[in-house]
C-alpha positions as a Markdown table, in Angstrom:
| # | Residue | x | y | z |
|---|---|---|---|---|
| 1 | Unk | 4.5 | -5.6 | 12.1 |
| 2 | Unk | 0.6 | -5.7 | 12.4 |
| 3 | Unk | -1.7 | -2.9 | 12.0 |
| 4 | Unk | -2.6 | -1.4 | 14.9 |
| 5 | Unk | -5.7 | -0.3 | 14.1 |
| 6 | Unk | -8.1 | -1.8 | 11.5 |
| 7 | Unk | -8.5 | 0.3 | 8.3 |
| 8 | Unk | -10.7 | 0.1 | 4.9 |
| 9 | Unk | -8.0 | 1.5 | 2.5 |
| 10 | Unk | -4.6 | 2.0 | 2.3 |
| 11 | Unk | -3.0 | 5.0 | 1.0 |
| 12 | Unk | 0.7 | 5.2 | -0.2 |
| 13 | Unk | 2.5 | 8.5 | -0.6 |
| 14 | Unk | 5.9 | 7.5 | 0.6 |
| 15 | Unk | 8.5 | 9.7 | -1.5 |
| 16 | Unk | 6.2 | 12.4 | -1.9 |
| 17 | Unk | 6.9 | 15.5 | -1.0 |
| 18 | Unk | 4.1 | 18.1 | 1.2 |
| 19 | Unk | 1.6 | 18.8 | 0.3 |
| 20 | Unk | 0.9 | 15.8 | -2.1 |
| 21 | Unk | 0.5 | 13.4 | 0.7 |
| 22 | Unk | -2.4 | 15.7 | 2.6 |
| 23 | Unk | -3.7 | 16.2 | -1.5 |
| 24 | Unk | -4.1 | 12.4 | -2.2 |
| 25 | Unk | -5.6 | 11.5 | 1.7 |
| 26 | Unk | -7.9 | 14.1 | 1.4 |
| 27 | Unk | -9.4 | 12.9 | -2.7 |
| 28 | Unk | -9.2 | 9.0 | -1.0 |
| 29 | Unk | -11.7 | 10.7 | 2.1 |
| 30 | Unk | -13.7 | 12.0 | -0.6 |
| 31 | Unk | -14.5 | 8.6 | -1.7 |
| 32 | Unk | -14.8 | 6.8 | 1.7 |
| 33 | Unk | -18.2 | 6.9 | 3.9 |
| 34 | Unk | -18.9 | 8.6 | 6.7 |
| 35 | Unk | -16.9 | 6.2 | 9.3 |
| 36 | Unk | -14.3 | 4.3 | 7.6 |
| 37 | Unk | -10.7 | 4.5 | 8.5 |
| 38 | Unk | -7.9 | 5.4 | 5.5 |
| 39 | Unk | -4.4 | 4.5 | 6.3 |
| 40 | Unk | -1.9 | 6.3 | 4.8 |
| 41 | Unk | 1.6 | 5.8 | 4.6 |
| 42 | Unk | 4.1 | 8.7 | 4.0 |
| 43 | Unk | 8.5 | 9.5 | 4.3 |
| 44 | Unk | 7.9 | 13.7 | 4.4 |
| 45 | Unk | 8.3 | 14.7 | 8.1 |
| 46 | Unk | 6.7 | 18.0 | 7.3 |
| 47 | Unk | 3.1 | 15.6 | 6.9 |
| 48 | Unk | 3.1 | 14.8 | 10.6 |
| 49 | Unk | 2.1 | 18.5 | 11.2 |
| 50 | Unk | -0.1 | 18.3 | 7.6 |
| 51 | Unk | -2.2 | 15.5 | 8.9 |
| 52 | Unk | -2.7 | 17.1 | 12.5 |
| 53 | Unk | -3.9 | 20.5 | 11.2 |
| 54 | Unk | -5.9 | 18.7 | 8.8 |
| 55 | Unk | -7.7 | 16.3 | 10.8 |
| 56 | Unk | -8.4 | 19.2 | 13.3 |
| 57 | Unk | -10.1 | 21.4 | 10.7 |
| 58 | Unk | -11.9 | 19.3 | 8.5 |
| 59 | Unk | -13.2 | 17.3 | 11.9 |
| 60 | Unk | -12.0 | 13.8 | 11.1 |
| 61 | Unk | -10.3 | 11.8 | 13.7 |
| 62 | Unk | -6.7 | 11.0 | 13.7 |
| 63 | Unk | -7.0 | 7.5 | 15.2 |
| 64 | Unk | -2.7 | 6.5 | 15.6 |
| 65 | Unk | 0.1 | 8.1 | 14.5 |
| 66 | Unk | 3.5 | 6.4 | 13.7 |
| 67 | Unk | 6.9 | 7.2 | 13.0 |
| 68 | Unk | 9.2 | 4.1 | 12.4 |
| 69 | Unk | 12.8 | 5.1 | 11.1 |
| 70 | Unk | 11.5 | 8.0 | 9.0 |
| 71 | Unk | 7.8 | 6.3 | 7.9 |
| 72 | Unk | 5.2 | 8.2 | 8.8 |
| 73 | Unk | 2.1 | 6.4 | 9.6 |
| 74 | Unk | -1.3 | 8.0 | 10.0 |
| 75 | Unk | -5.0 | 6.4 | 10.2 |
| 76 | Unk | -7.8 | 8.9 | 9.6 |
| 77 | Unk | -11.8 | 8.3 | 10.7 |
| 78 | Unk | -13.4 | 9.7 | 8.2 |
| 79 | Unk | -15.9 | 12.5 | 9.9 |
């Protein structure tokens, strides 16, 4: 499958468990600039409602979400 949106880094927290997913997108933002895209990749369901709230609050943009057979994609614009 292709990406559906472009991204600068890649982030994979499949088989870990809320809230390391969120934990380990949000130190990757830390390092990004101010526009760039991180993709992450994660198999906790509870992270769809994680990534929401989180992108809500801190102000970045949650570009795409997937769910593919219990994958969880997300793709965050950093704010």
């Amino acid at each position: 499958m292709t990406d559906a949106v472009e991204h600068d880094v890649e982030l994979d927290a499949s088989g870990l468990n809320c809230p390391l997913p969120l934990l380990k997108a949000k130190l990757e933002l830390n390092r990004l600039a101010s526009g760039a895209v991180l993709k992450v990749i994660a198999t906790d369901a509870g992270s769809q409602r994680d990534f929401r709230t989180f992108a809500r609050l801190a102000g970045h943009t949650l570009l795409r979400e997937e769910d593919e057979a219990g994958v969880y994609r997300y793709w965050l614009k950093k704010a």
